[in-house]
Structures are given as C-alpha cells and as structure tokens.
Amino acid sequence: MVSRVIPVDPFDLVIFGATGDLATRKILPALYRRDLAGQLPDAARIIGAARSVMDDEVWRAEVRRAILEHVPADRIDGPALDRFLARLRHVRLDATAEDGWSELAARVRPVAVQAYYFSVGPGLFGDLARGLRRHGMNREGCRIVVEKPFGHDLASARALNAALAAHFDEQQIYRIDHYLGKETVQNLMAVRFGNMLFEPLWNAQYVDHIQITVAETVGVAGRGGYYDKAGAMRDMVQNHMMQLLCLIAMEPPYAFEPDAVRDEKLKVIRALDAVEPGDIVRGQYIAGNGHAGYAEDAGTADSRTESFIALKAHVSNWRWKGTPFYLRTGKRLRARTSEIAITFKDPPHSIFGEQEGQKSNVLVIRLQPNEGIKLKVTIKEPGPGGMRLIEVPLDMSFAQALGPGAEDIAGAYERLVMDVIRGNQTLFMRGDEVEAAWAWTDPVIAAWQARGDRPQPYDPGSSGPEDALMLMHRDGRRWREIRP
C-alpha cells in the first residue's frame, strides 16, 4: 500500500526562530521529507528569520547538518537535499525591534500562500503578530502557526489569544499540537466514524472504562527551567491528553470539517466534571538506576512539581455518564509508550461458566512506538477436549499492514505543516477550546496547591507511585502494563 502524495500550492513559509531547537529538529527535517516525497512545488520557498547574523549560504549549511543529523540515512537523497536547500533564504530579524522587518516584507511574495511559523517562546507571539501587521504582512488568507504552551493558566491563555486576535482573525491562527498529527490519532476518528461495528457500542452502556497512557523514559534534564514551572499537568494533561480524551469522547460531527470537529471537542471539555482530590495522584522520580533525581535535573532542591500524574475524570453527558476515564503520564517510567485502551464490559451472562481465558474485549490504539490498532477478543482454544477459552489479539500494525510503504507515512509535523499550507484547521486547536481546557485544569492545580500536597516519590524505571495503582485497584480495575 502506497500513500498518495497531493502537492500543495506555491508558498512562502517564514520560520521565526529558525536556528532554534524545534526548527532544526522537527520543522525543517519535516519539510525536507515532504520535498523528498514530491509534495512541495517548485515555487515553494522557506525563509528563516532569527537574530543570528548569517547569509543564505551559511544558513543552508546549518540546515544541511540538521537534516543529516535528524533524518535517517536511508532517507537522504543528495539531489533532493540540494533542491530543498536551494529553497531556503535567511533574514536577520529582531522580533522586539525594527531590525530586519523591511527586508522580510520585501522577500515574502504576495502571489503565494503566506504562512508564518512562530517557533519561539510565547512571550514573543504578540511582538511577532504586531510586526507582521505593522509591515503589511497580515494579508487576507495568510496564516500564523503558534506552538504550545498556549499560556500557563486561563488568564494568560486569554491574554495570549487576545494578543493574536488583535492582529489576525481566528481562521488565520493555527495552534499546533503535534499529537493530533500522528497517523494513529487520526485513525481513531476513522475507526469510530468510518465503521458501524464500533459506534453503537461507543458509550457508557457498553464501555467499562478508558485508559490513556503517555509514558516516557527520559527525565527533565535540559528542560528543567520550563518543566518545573509547568509540571505534568500543564505540560501533558491540559493539551496532549485532553485532545486524545476529546477524540474518544466526542459526538460524531456533521462533517469532517474544522469547526464541526472542534465544536464537538469543545462540548467534551465543557462536560468534564471537576476532579475530586482523592482521584488524583502526583509523583516525582527520585535518583536511581544511574539516573539523577528530579530535583537535580530541575535544579530545584525542594520542588513540589510533579513529573508524574494519574487521575480519574468523568464526562457528564448522555453518552458517557458513569464511565471513568483514567489518564496517566510521567517521566522516567519503565518504557516509552503512548496508547489509548477502551475496555468493554463483560457479557451479562457467561454460558461457559467461570473460565480464566474469558476476559473483557479491549480496543488498543497504539500511538508510539510501533503505531497500530489491536482488538482483544475471546475464542475457543484449538483442539479437542471441551470448550476452553483463550484471549487473542486481532492486530494491525502499520509496519505490517503497509509493508515498505510504512516508512513513507508522513510524520506529525509533516502532516500539520502541509495542512497549514492548505488552510485546513481541522487538526489545530481553536481559541475557545484552549481556554475551556485551562478553565478545567486551573481548579485542579489550585486545589492541590492550597492543600500543600507534595508529589510522591517513585523509582526510575517503575510504573509510577504506588498510589497510582490503588487509584485503579479500589475500583476493581488495573492499569495496563507499561511496555515498549
């Protein structure tokens, strides 16, 4: 199976912060891969804007090194790389001053699609938006892309949205969450709304509970300054995991269109109950197994910031009332994995009596690594000697289903940047959606801060604090094992 490549229109993409970590590790390698696949037209250009003093050739050399480092060797094609580098231009620009803005305005072509990627900290979003407008680059139809964090709380999110809205319309603002660009995340919508098999069962009557796990083996070293002010709740739950929960719980939109999808996600966030204090477990990894502890990685000896959080959430609407959603994420855990598991209820009566092999059906959507979808079902064990039941998976991994073509599946940033050029906002967050997520998150954080709660210590390489296990055990359920 080979994925179709549909070329986009000619464009000028300006990357602010072009020499930064995000641009060199993710954005530019993603654009190279799209060029290698034949998706970029001959007239596409990429303009890097940064404070660094360099001309076009120096920046091209920097980008060449970045691509050779972050793109697998078997995906490096000499002529294709040269063609991609020839698209690059560089402008020295200071977001907070006048330097470079006139040169940038002269380089951006009014006849092409214009997109501006804010690959910088949120503190510069307002300055960049003002600069684009002041120099006539906020033309009708242009787009700006902003990265998370979209604020630190509800007040800052509102201020950030207001700063962008002062210069650009909402349909021009693309708030990117790379989780929504993952192939399996989008397949979740295809499984739900493209198959009659699941949709009649996708409700509280048939679903026992849902688990969402995002586990990482790395610590916070190198990101300690940011992470210690954010923590797992702000860094992961409020955005990435909230988006996954919305895609699972949302009602079918009237069409696969940007506002139709985002309207339904917003309804889910607004239907979330407040989280009870007893339904939250926070943890912080300690030193062990040759790794430093969180305090050392973050550079804060007495930090109360969580590197792990597990919680139970409820969506109070007609479809999901009474079905718990268990969310779990953390650093320095046993394995790197992201998955969604929908556990269906047991049959109301077993005609086979009590047998060990008869277990609940579970639909597992694996986001990383080894992307795929697995459905666990009960069958008869082969052979004579009576009706003995065993559990087997109906397994679809992208690597097996697509064969060699799996390597050519576009990555998250590849897909999302191309959606920006196309003007498709379906996989991007809307301003009211961001604010609603913070409105649910802020009281949770405020409550544990008011109580003076401290995160529970947990060993690196484990599944998190012991109380996280009890969060499930007291409900008669178990977390799925964290495995690679």
Short mmCIF file of C-alpha atoms in Angstrom, two decimals:
data_model
loop_
_atom_site.label_atom_id
_atom_site.label_comp_id
_atom_site.label_asym_id
_atom_site.label_seq_id
_atom_site.Cartn_x
_atom_site.Cartn_y
_atom_site.Cartn_z
CA MET A 1 0.00 0.00 0.00
CA VAL A 2 1.42 3.39 -1.01
CA SER A 3 0.10 6.65 0.37
CA ARG A 4 -0.93 9.27 -2.15
CA VAL A 5 1.04 12.50 -2.26
CA ILE A 6 -1.01 15.54 -3.23
CA PRO A 7 1.16 18.60 -3.99
CA VAL A 8 0.29 21.86 -2.26
CA ASP A 9 0.11 25.31 -3.80
CA PRO A 10 3.24 27.50 -4.07
CA PHE A 11 4.02 29.06 -0.70
CA ASP A 12 6.37 31.21 1.32
CA LEU A 13 6.82 29.77 4.81
CA VAL A 14 8.60 32.08 7.26
CA ILE A 15 10.04 30.33 10.32
CA PHE A 16 10.70 32.72 13.20
CA GLY A 17 13.31 31.20 15.49
CA ALA A 18 14.77 29.33 12.51
CA THR A 19 18.03 28.47 14.29
CA GLY A 20 16.28 27.12 17.39
CA ASP A 21 15.90 23.55 18.58
CA LEU A 22 12.33 22.99 17.33
CA ALA A 23 13.09 24.30 13.85
CA THR A 24 16.26 22.27 13.39
CA ARG A 25 14.98 19.02 14.96
CA LYS A 26 11.39 18.94 13.72
CA ILE A 27 10.17 21.60 11.30
CA LEU A 28 12.98 21.71 8.73
CA PRO A 29 13.53 17.91 8.60
CA ALA A 30 9.75 17.52 8.17
CA LEU A 31 9.76 19.96 5.24
CA TYR A 32 12.69 18.14 3.65
CA ARG A 33 10.81 14.83 3.85
CA ARG A 34 7.77 16.40 2.19
CA ASP A 35 10.02 17.72 -0.54
CA LEU A 36 11.58 14.29 -0.94
CA ALA A 37 8.07 12.83 -1.32
CA GLY A 38 7.29 15.31 -4.11
CA GLN A 39 4.74 17.37 -2.20
CA LEU A 40 6.45 20.76 -2.43
CA PRO A 41 6.00 22.63 -5.72
CA ASP A 42 8.97 24.16 -7.50
CA ALA A 43 7.89 27.64 -6.39
CA ALA A 44 7.82 26.81 -2.65
CA ARG A 45 10.25 28.82 -0.51
CA ILE A 46 11.25 28.72 3.15
CA ILE A 47 12.53 31.87 4.83
CA GLY A 48 14.33 31.61 8.14
CA ALA A 49 14.15 34.60 10.47
CA ALA A 50 16.36 34.78 13.54
CA ARG A 51 18.72 37.11 15.38
CA SER A 52 21.74 35.18 14.15
CA VAL A 53 23.98 37.01 11.71
CA MET A 54 24.28 34.78 8.63
CA ASP A 55 23.60 34.88 4.93
CA ASP A 56 21.60 32.37 2.87
CA GLU A 57 24.55 30.05 2.25
CA VAL A 58 25.58 29.87 5.89
CA TRP A 59 22.03 29.01 6.93
CA ARG A 60 21.78 26.38 4.21
CA ALA A 61 24.91 24.77 5.60
CA GLU A 62 23.38 24.78 9.10
CA VAL A 63 20.17 23.21 7.80
CA ARG A 64 22.13 20.57 5.86
CA ARG A 65 23.82 19.50 9.10
CA ALA A 66 20.49 19.41 10.92
CA ILE A 67 18.86 17.23 8.27
CA LEU A 68 21.78 14.82 8.16
CA GLU A 69 21.53 14.51 11.94
CA HIS A 70 17.75 14.17 12.33
CA VAL A 71 16.67 12.34 9.17
CA PRO A 72 17.52 8.62 8.80
CA ALA A 73 20.42 7.98 6.45
CA ASP A 74 18.29 5.89 4.08
CA ARG A 75 16.01 8.89 3.55
CA ILE A 76 18.83 11.19 2.49
CA ASP A 77 18.90 11.78 -1.25
CA GLY A 78 21.67 14.06 -2.49
CA PRO A 79 19.83 15.79 -5.37
CA ALA A 80 16.64 16.10 -3.32
CA LEU A 81 18.56 17.64 -0.43
CA ASP A 82 20.24 20.13 -2.75
CA ARG A 83 16.85 21.01 -4.23
CA PHE A 84 15.43 21.58 -0.76
CA LEU A 85 18.35 23.72 0.39
CA ALA A 86 18.01 25.89 -2.71
CA ARG A 87 14.55 26.91 -1.43
CA LEU A 88 16.00 28.44 1.73
CA ARG A 89 16.53 32.13 2.45
CA HIS A 90 17.61 33.81 5.68
CA VAL A 91 16.75 37.18 7.18
CA ARG A 92 18.34 38.57 10.32
CA LEU A 93 15.43 39.87 12.39
CA ASP A 94 14.74 41.04 15.93
CA ALA A 95 11.13 40.42 16.98
CA THR A 96 11.23 43.22 19.54
CA ALA A 97 12.83 45.88 17.32
CA GLU A 98 12.70 47.14 13.74
CA ASP A 99 15.76 45.26 12.53
CA GLY A 100 15.06 43.02 9.54
CA TRP A 101 11.31 43.56 9.17
CA SER A 102 11.53 45.60 5.97
CA GLU A 103 13.82 43.02 4.37
CA LEU A 104 11.44 40.22 5.35
CA ALA A 105 8.44 42.09 3.93
CA ALA A 106 10.33 42.56 0.63
CA ARG A 107 11.10 38.84 0.40
CA VAL A 108 7.59 37.49 1.03
CA ARG A 109 5.72 37.14 -2.26
CA PRO A 110 2.10 38.35 -2.26
CA VAL A 111 1.15 35.88 -5.02
CA ALA A 112 1.98 32.77 -2.96
CA VAL A 113 0.38 31.25 0.13
CA GLN A 114 1.97 33.02 3.11
CA ALA A 115 2.49 31.20 6.39
CA TYR A 116 4.40 32.37 9.46
CA TYR A 117 5.60 29.78 11.98
CA PHE A 118 6.24 31.19 15.46
CA SER A 119 8.92 28.72 16.55
CA VAL A 120 9.71 30.88 19.58
CA GLY A 121 8.55 31.27 23.17
CA PRO A 122 5.00 32.56 23.80
CA GLY A 123 6.46 35.79 25.16
CA LEU A 124 7.28 36.83 21.59
CA PHE A 125 3.95 35.90 19.97
CA GLY A 126 2.48 39.37 20.46
CA ASP A 127 5.62 41.12 19.16
CA LEU A 128 5.68 38.96 16.04
CA ALA A 129 1.97 39.45 15.35
CA ARG A 130 2.35 43.23 15.71
CA GLY A 131 5.43 43.24 13.47
CA LEU A 132 3.67 41.32 10.72
CA ARG A 133 0.74 43.70 10.79
CA ARG A 134 2.89 46.83 11.03
CA HIS A 135 4.77 45.83 7.89
CA GLY A 136 1.73 44.77 5.88
CA MET A 137 2.29 41.01 6.05
CA ASN A 138 -1.03 40.13 7.72
CA ARG A 139 -2.69 39.87 4.32
CA GLU A 140 -6.04 38.20 3.91
CA GLY A 141 -5.54 34.46 3.64
CA CYS A 142 -2.16 34.36 5.37
CA ARG A 143 -1.67 32.01 8.35
CA ILE A 144 0.30 32.05 11.59
CA VAL A 145 1.33 28.90 13.46
CA VAL A 146 1.89 29.02 17.23
CA GLU A 147 3.35 26.27 19.39
CA LYS A 148 2.38 25.29 22.91
CA PRO A 149 2.40 26.25 25.71
CA PHE A 150 -0.72 28.29 24.99
CA GLY A 151 -0.48 30.12 28.27
CA HIS A 152 0.29 28.99 31.81
CA ASP A 153 -3.28 29.26 33.10
CA LEU A 154 -6.65 30.60 31.97
CA ALA A 155 -5.73 34.26 32.45
CA SER A 156 -2.51 34.01 30.44
CA ALA A 157 -4.24 31.95 27.72
CA ARG A 158 -6.88 34.63 27.35
CA ALA A 159 -4.20 37.32 27.17
CA LEU A 160 -2.30 35.34 24.54
CA ASN A 161 -5.44 34.79 22.46
CA ALA A 162 -6.27 38.50 22.72
CA ALA A 163 -2.75 39.48 21.60
CA LEU A 164 -3.08 37.31 18.48
CA ALA A 165 -6.69 38.31 17.80
CA ALA A 166 -5.70 41.98 17.78
CA HIS A 167 -3.82 41.40 14.51
CA PHE A 168 -5.22 38.19 12.97
CA ASP A 169 -8.64 36.60 12.59
CA GLU A 170 -9.29 33.27 14.33
CA GLN A 171 -9.37 31.42 10.99
CA GLN A 172 -5.80 32.59 10.38
CA ILE A 173 -4.43 31.23 13.69
CA TYR A 174 -3.15 27.62 13.79
CA ARG A 175 -2.42 26.40 17.35
CA ILE A 176 -0.38 23.29 16.74
CA ASP A 177 -0.42 20.17 18.90
CA HIS A 178 1.78 17.58 17.23
CA TYR A 179 -0.14 14.70 18.86
CA LEU A 180 -3.07 15.45 16.57
CA GLY A 181 -0.81 14.95 13.55
CA LYS A 182 0.02 11.35 14.44
CA GLU A 183 -1.35 8.82 11.97
CA THR A 184 -2.89 6.65 14.68
CA VAL A 185 -4.66 9.57 16.34
CA GLN A 186 -6.41 10.34 13.07
CA ASN A 187 -7.13 6.64 12.61
CA LEU A 188 -9.02 6.82 15.90
CA MET A 189 -11.56 9.04 14.14
CA ALA A 190 -11.63 6.68 11.15
CA VAL A 191 -12.23 3.66 13.40
CA ARG A 192 -15.01 5.45 15.27
CA PHE A 193 -16.85 7.16 12.48
CA GLY A 194 -15.98 5.00 9.48
CA ASN A 195 -17.07 1.65 10.91
CA MET A 196 -20.58 0.78 12.02
CA LEU A 197 -19.02 -2.01 14.08
CA PHE A 198 -17.91 0.28 16.93
CA GLU A 199 -20.13 3.34 17.04
CA PRO A 200 -23.23 1.58 18.52
CA LEU A 201 -21.01 0.25 21.35
CA TRP A 202 -19.14 3.54 21.96
CA ASN A 203 -21.00 4.64 25.09
CA ALA A 204 -21.45 4.06 28.81
CA GLN A 205 -23.79 1.13 28.26
CA TYR A 206 -21.05 -1.00 26.72
CA VAL A 207 -17.72 0.61 27.73
CA ASP A 208 -16.45 -0.19 31.23
CA HIS A 209 -13.62 2.33 31.31
CA ILE A 210 -10.99 4.04 29.18
CA GLN A 211 -7.27 4.38 29.88
CA ILE A 212 -4.96 6.95 28.27
CA THR A 213 -1.25 6.49 28.97
CA VAL A 214 1.67 8.63 27.82
CA ALA A 215 4.85 7.26 29.39
CA GLU A 216 8.40 8.49 28.84
CA THR A 217 11.75 7.06 29.88
CA VAL A 218 13.56 10.41 29.80
CA GLY A 219 13.77 12.87 32.67
CA VAL A 220 13.52 16.64 32.57
CA ALA A 221 17.26 17.38 32.29
CA GLY A 222 17.74 20.17 29.77
CA ARG A 223 14.13 21.35 30.22
CA GLY A 224 14.20 21.81 33.97
CA GLY A 225 13.69 25.56 33.90
CA TYR A 226 10.48 25.26 31.88
CA TYR A 227 9.24 21.99 33.32
CA ASP A 228 9.50 22.97 36.97
CA LYS A 229 7.07 25.82 36.29
CA ALA A 230 4.72 23.59 34.32
CA GLY A 231 4.70 20.02 35.60
CA ALA A 232 2.99 17.03 34.04
CA MET A 233 -0.48 18.54 34.45
CA ARG A 234 0.27 21.63 32.39
CA ASP A 235 2.82 20.05 30.07
CA MET A 236 0.85 16.96 29.05
CA VAL A 237 -2.65 16.61 30.52
CA GLN A 238 -4.00 20.07 29.70
CA ASN A 239 -3.15 19.76 26.00
CA HIS A 240 -1.98 16.43 24.52
CA MET A 241 -4.03 14.11 26.72
CA MET A 242 -7.02 16.43 26.71
CA GLN A 243 -7.04 16.23 22.92
CA LEU A 244 -6.94 12.43 22.99
CA LEU A 245 -9.79 12.34 25.50
CA CYS A 246 -11.84 14.65 23.27
CA LEU A 247 -11.35 12.48 20.20
CA ILE A 248 -12.51 9.42 22.13
CA ALA A 249 -15.49 11.05 23.81
CA MET A 250 -16.77 13.50 21.16
CA GLU A 251 -20.05 13.08 19.33
CA PRO A 252 -19.94 12.47 15.56
CA PRO A 253 -19.51 15.85 13.84
CA TYR A 254 -21.82 16.63 10.95
CA ALA A 255 -18.78 16.57 8.63
CA PHE A 256 -15.01 16.20 8.80
CA GLU A 257 -14.56 19.95 8.70
CA PRO A 258 -12.54 22.20 11.02
CA ASP A 259 -15.27 23.90 13.04
CA ALA A 260 -17.55 20.84 13.03
CA VAL A 261 -14.82 18.70 14.66
CA ARG A 262 -13.69 21.42 17.03
CA ASP A 263 -17.24 22.23 18.14
CA GLU A 264 -17.67 18.62 19.29
CA LYS A 265 -14.32 18.59 21.11
CA LEU A 266 -15.28 21.77 22.93
CA LYS A 267 -18.51 20.16 24.14
CA VAL A 268 -16.50 17.33 25.72
CA ILE A 269 -14.20 19.71 27.62
CA ARG A 270 -17.16 21.68 28.92
CA ALA A 271 -18.83 18.43 30.06
CA LEU A 272 -15.85 17.35 32.19
CA ASP A 273 -16.61 17.17 35.90
CA ALA A 274 -14.30 18.73 38.45
CA VAL A 275 -11.73 16.17 39.59
CA GLU A 276 -12.07 15.04 43.20
CA PRO A 277 -8.89 15.35 45.34
CA GLY A 278 -8.92 11.61 46.00
CA ASP A 279 -8.92 10.90 42.27
CA ILE A 280 -5.50 12.46 41.64
CA VAL A 281 -2.06 11.00 42.28
CA ARG A 282 1.06 13.10 41.73
CA GLY A 283 4.60 11.76 41.72
CA GLN A 284 8.21 12.83 41.32
CA TYR A 285 11.02 10.48 40.28
CA ILE A 286 13.99 10.01 42.57
CA ALA A 287 17.58 9.10 41.78
CA GLY A 288 18.37 5.51 40.86
CA ASN A 289 19.49 3.13 38.13
CA GLY A 290 22.32 5.50 37.25
CA HIS A 291 19.97 8.47 36.76
CA ALA A 292 19.71 11.71 38.68
CA GLY A 293 16.52 12.50 40.55
CA TYR A 294 14.02 15.15 39.52
CA ALA A 295 15.37 17.73 41.98
CA GLU A 296 18.84 17.51 40.44
CA ASP A 297 17.52 17.50 36.84
CA ALA A 298 15.29 20.50 37.51
CA GLY A 299 17.87 22.34 39.61
CA THR A 300 15.35 22.85 42.43
CA ALA A 301 16.13 21.13 45.72
CA ASP A 302 12.66 21.38 47.27
CA SER A 303 10.46 21.30 44.19
CA ARG A 304 6.80 20.34 44.55
CA THR A 305 6.32 19.97 40.80
CA GLU A 306 5.00 16.63 39.58
CA SER A 307 6.84 14.60 36.94
CA PHE A 308 4.00 12.04 37.08
CA ILE A 309 0.26 12.39 37.35
CA ALA A 310 -2.62 9.92 37.27
CA LEU A 311 -6.24 10.97 37.58
CA LYS A 312 -9.79 9.79 37.06
CA ALA A 313 -12.06 12.02 35.02
CA HIS A 314 -15.77 11.86 34.18
CA VAL A 315 -17.61 13.29 31.19
CA SER A 316 -21.12 14.18 32.30
CA ASN A 317 -23.15 13.87 29.14
CA TRP A 318 -25.71 11.43 27.76
CA ARG A 319 -23.11 9.17 26.12
CA TRP A 320 -20.52 8.83 28.89
CA LYS A 321 -22.20 9.44 32.26
CA GLY A 322 -20.73 6.93 34.73
CA THR A 323 -17.82 5.74 32.58
CA PRO A 324 -14.45 6.69 34.11
CA PHE A 325 -11.56 7.97 32.02
CA TYR A 326 -8.18 7.18 33.62
CA LEU A 327 -5.29 9.39 32.48
CA ARG A 328 -1.66 8.67 33.32
CA THR A 329 1.59 10.32 32.21
CA GLY A 330 5.07 10.58 33.61
CA LYS A 331 8.82 10.87 33.14
CA ARG A 332 11.44 8.19 33.88
CA LEU A 333 8.94 5.38 33.62
CA ARG A 334 9.51 1.78 32.59
CA ALA A 335 9.14 2.27 28.84
CA ARG A 336 8.32 4.89 26.25
CA THR A 337 4.78 4.31 25.10
CA SER A 338 1.59 6.18 24.29
CA GLU A 339 -1.69 4.33 23.97
CA ILE A 340 -5.44 4.54 24.38
CA ALA A 341 -7.28 1.46 25.67
CA ILE A 342 -11.07 1.15 25.52
CA THR A 343 -12.19 -1.71 27.78
CA PHE A 344 -15.68 -3.00 27.04
CA LYS A 345 -17.96 -4.51 29.65
CA ASP A 346 -18.24 -8.24 30.22
CA PRO A 347 -21.16 -10.15 28.70
CA PRO A 348 -24.17 -10.03 31.04
CA HIS A 349 -24.12 -13.82 31.37
CA SER A 350 -21.45 -16.41 30.58
CA ILE A 351 -22.79 -19.63 29.11
CA PHE A 352 -19.31 -21.16 29.58
CA GLY A 353 -19.17 -20.71 33.34
CA GLU A 354 -16.18 -19.11 35.01
CA GLN A 355 -13.10 -19.59 32.87
CA GLU A 356 -9.74 -17.89 33.20
CA GLY A 357 -9.44 -17.25 29.48
CA GLN A 358 -12.66 -15.27 29.23
CA LYS A 359 -11.71 -11.60 29.54
CA SER A 360 -13.13 -8.27 28.52
CA ASN A 361 -12.76 -7.07 24.94
CA VAL A 362 -10.19 -4.29 24.73
CA LEU A 363 -9.54 -1.99 21.78
CA VAL A 364 -5.99 -0.61 22.00
CA ILE A 365 -4.86 2.30 19.84
CA ARG A 366 -1.08 2.46 19.99
CA LEU A 367 0.32 5.93 19.24
CA GLN A 368 4.02 5.23 19.77
CA PRO A 369 6.15 3.30 19.26
CA ASN A 370 5.00 0.64 16.75
CA GLU A 371 1.84 2.52 15.77
CA GLY A 372 -1.16 0.30 15.29
CA ILE A 373 -4.56 -0.88 16.47
CA LYS A 374 -5.28 -4.08 18.37
CA LEU A 375 -8.60 -5.65 19.41
CA LYS A 376 -8.52 -8.35 22.06
CA VAL A 377 -11.23 -10.99 21.67
CA THR A 378 -12.09 -14.33 23.28
CA ILE A 379 -12.04 -17.51 21.19
CA LYS A 380 -12.03 -21.26 21.76
CA GLU A 381 -8.63 -22.80 22.32
CA PRO A 382 -7.94 -25.08 19.33
CA GLY A 383 -8.10 -28.83 19.88
CA PRO A 384 -10.42 -31.45 21.36
CA GLY A 385 -11.36 -31.80 24.98
CA GLY A 386 -14.13 -29.31 25.58
CA MET A 387 -14.74 -25.60 25.36
CA ARG A 388 -11.67 -23.84 26.73
CA LEU A 389 -11.47 -20.11 26.15
CA ILE A 390 -8.38 -18.06 25.37
CA GLU A 391 -7.75 -14.40 24.62
CA VAL A 392 -6.18 -13.47 21.27
CA PRO A 393 -5.48 -10.16 19.56
CA LEU A 394 -6.71 -9.03 16.17
CA ASP A 395 -3.62 -6.97 15.44
CA MET A 396 -2.97 -4.30 12.82
CA SER A 397 0.40 -2.60 12.99
CA PHE A 398 1.19 -0.02 10.35
CA ALA A 399 4.57 -1.61 9.70
CA GLN A 400 2.96 -4.97 8.86
CA ALA A 401 -0.15 -3.65 7.09
CA LEU A 402 1.67 -1.17 4.86
CA GLY A 403 4.92 -3.06 4.38
CA PRO A 404 7.75 -0.94 2.94
CA GLY A 405 5.29 1.91 2.46
CA ALA A 406 5.11 2.38 6.24
CA GLU A 407 8.40 4.27 6.12
CA ASP A 408 6.80 6.86 3.85
CA ILE A 409 3.91 7.71 6.20
CA ALA A 410 4.16 11.40 6.93
CA GLY A 411 5.19 12.31 10.46
CA ALA A 412 3.13 14.60 12.66
CA TYR A 413 4.93 17.82 11.76
CA GLU A 414 4.98 16.91 8.09
CA ARG A 415 1.22 16.49 8.01
CA LEU A 416 0.41 19.52 10.13
CA VAL A 417 2.65 21.95 8.27
CA MET A 418 1.13 20.82 4.97
CA ASP A 419 -2.34 21.35 6.48
CA VAL A 420 -1.32 24.91 7.30
CA ILE A 421 -0.38 25.50 3.67
CA ARG A 422 -3.70 24.00 2.54
CA GLY A 423 -5.62 26.15 5.01
CA ASN A 424 -7.12 23.15 6.84
CA GLN A 425 -7.59 23.83 10.58
CA THR A 426 -9.24 20.50 11.49
CA LEU A 427 -6.24 19.23 13.47
CA PHE A 428 -5.50 22.55 15.18
CA MET A 429 -6.97 23.95 18.39
CA ARG A 430 -9.34 26.88 18.44
CA GLY A 431 -9.01 29.70 20.97
CA ASP A 432 -12.18 28.87 22.91
CA GLU A 433 -11.07 25.23 23.11
CA VAL A 434 -7.75 26.23 24.68
CA GLU A 435 -9.49 28.47 27.22
CA ALA A 436 -12.01 25.77 28.13
CA ALA A 437 -9.17 23.30 28.79
CA TRP A 438 -7.50 25.78 31.15
CA ALA A 439 -10.82 26.51 32.87
CA TRP A 440 -10.99 22.80 33.79
CA THR A 441 -7.27 22.50 34.66
CA ASP A 442 -6.79 25.58 36.85
CA PRO A 443 -9.06 24.49 39.75
CA VAL A 444 -7.34 21.09 39.88
CA ILE A 445 -3.92 22.72 40.26
CA ALA A 446 -5.21 25.38 42.66
CA ALA A 447 -6.72 22.70 44.92
CA TRP A 448 -3.51 20.73 45.45
CA GLN A 449 -1.52 23.93 45.89
CA ALA A 450 -3.96 25.10 48.57
CA ARG A 451 -3.62 21.77 50.39
CA GLY A 452 0.18 21.92 50.18
CA ASP A 453 0.35 18.47 48.60
CA ARG A 454 3.79 17.08 47.81
CA PRO A 455 4.36 14.65 44.94
CA GLN A 456 5.01 11.07 45.99
CA PRO A 457 8.48 9.71 45.19
CA TYR A 458 8.81 6.87 42.70
CA ASP A 459 11.73 4.87 41.38
CA PRO A 460 13.00 5.46 37.84
CA GLY A 461 12.10 2.55 35.59
CA SER A 462 8.89 1.86 37.51
CA SER A 463 5.23 2.47 36.65
CA GLY A 464 4.98 5.45 38.98
CA PRO A 465 3.88 5.86 42.62
CA GLU A 466 2.11 3.00 44.40
CA ASP A 467 -0.96 5.15 44.98
CA ALA A 468 -1.46 5.33 41.21
CA LEU A 469 -2.04 1.59 41.25
CA MET A 470 -4.53 1.99 44.09
CA LEU A 471 -6.44 4.58 42.07
CA MET A 472 -7.45 1.71 39.81
CA HIS A 473 -7.46 -1.16 42.31
CA ARG A 474 -10.08 0.44 44.54
CA ASP A 475 -12.41 0.49 41.53
CA GLY A 476 -11.74 -3.19 40.84
CA ARG A 477 -9.63 -2.38 37.77
CA ARG A 478 -5.96 -2.49 36.82
CA TRP A 479 -3.69 -0.27 34.79
CA ARG A 480 -2.38 -1.80 31.62
CA GLU A 481 1.28 -2.72 31.86
CA ILE A 482 3.69 -0.09 30.57
CA ARG A 483 5.73 -1.87 27.96
CA PRO A 484 7.73 -0.87 24.86
#
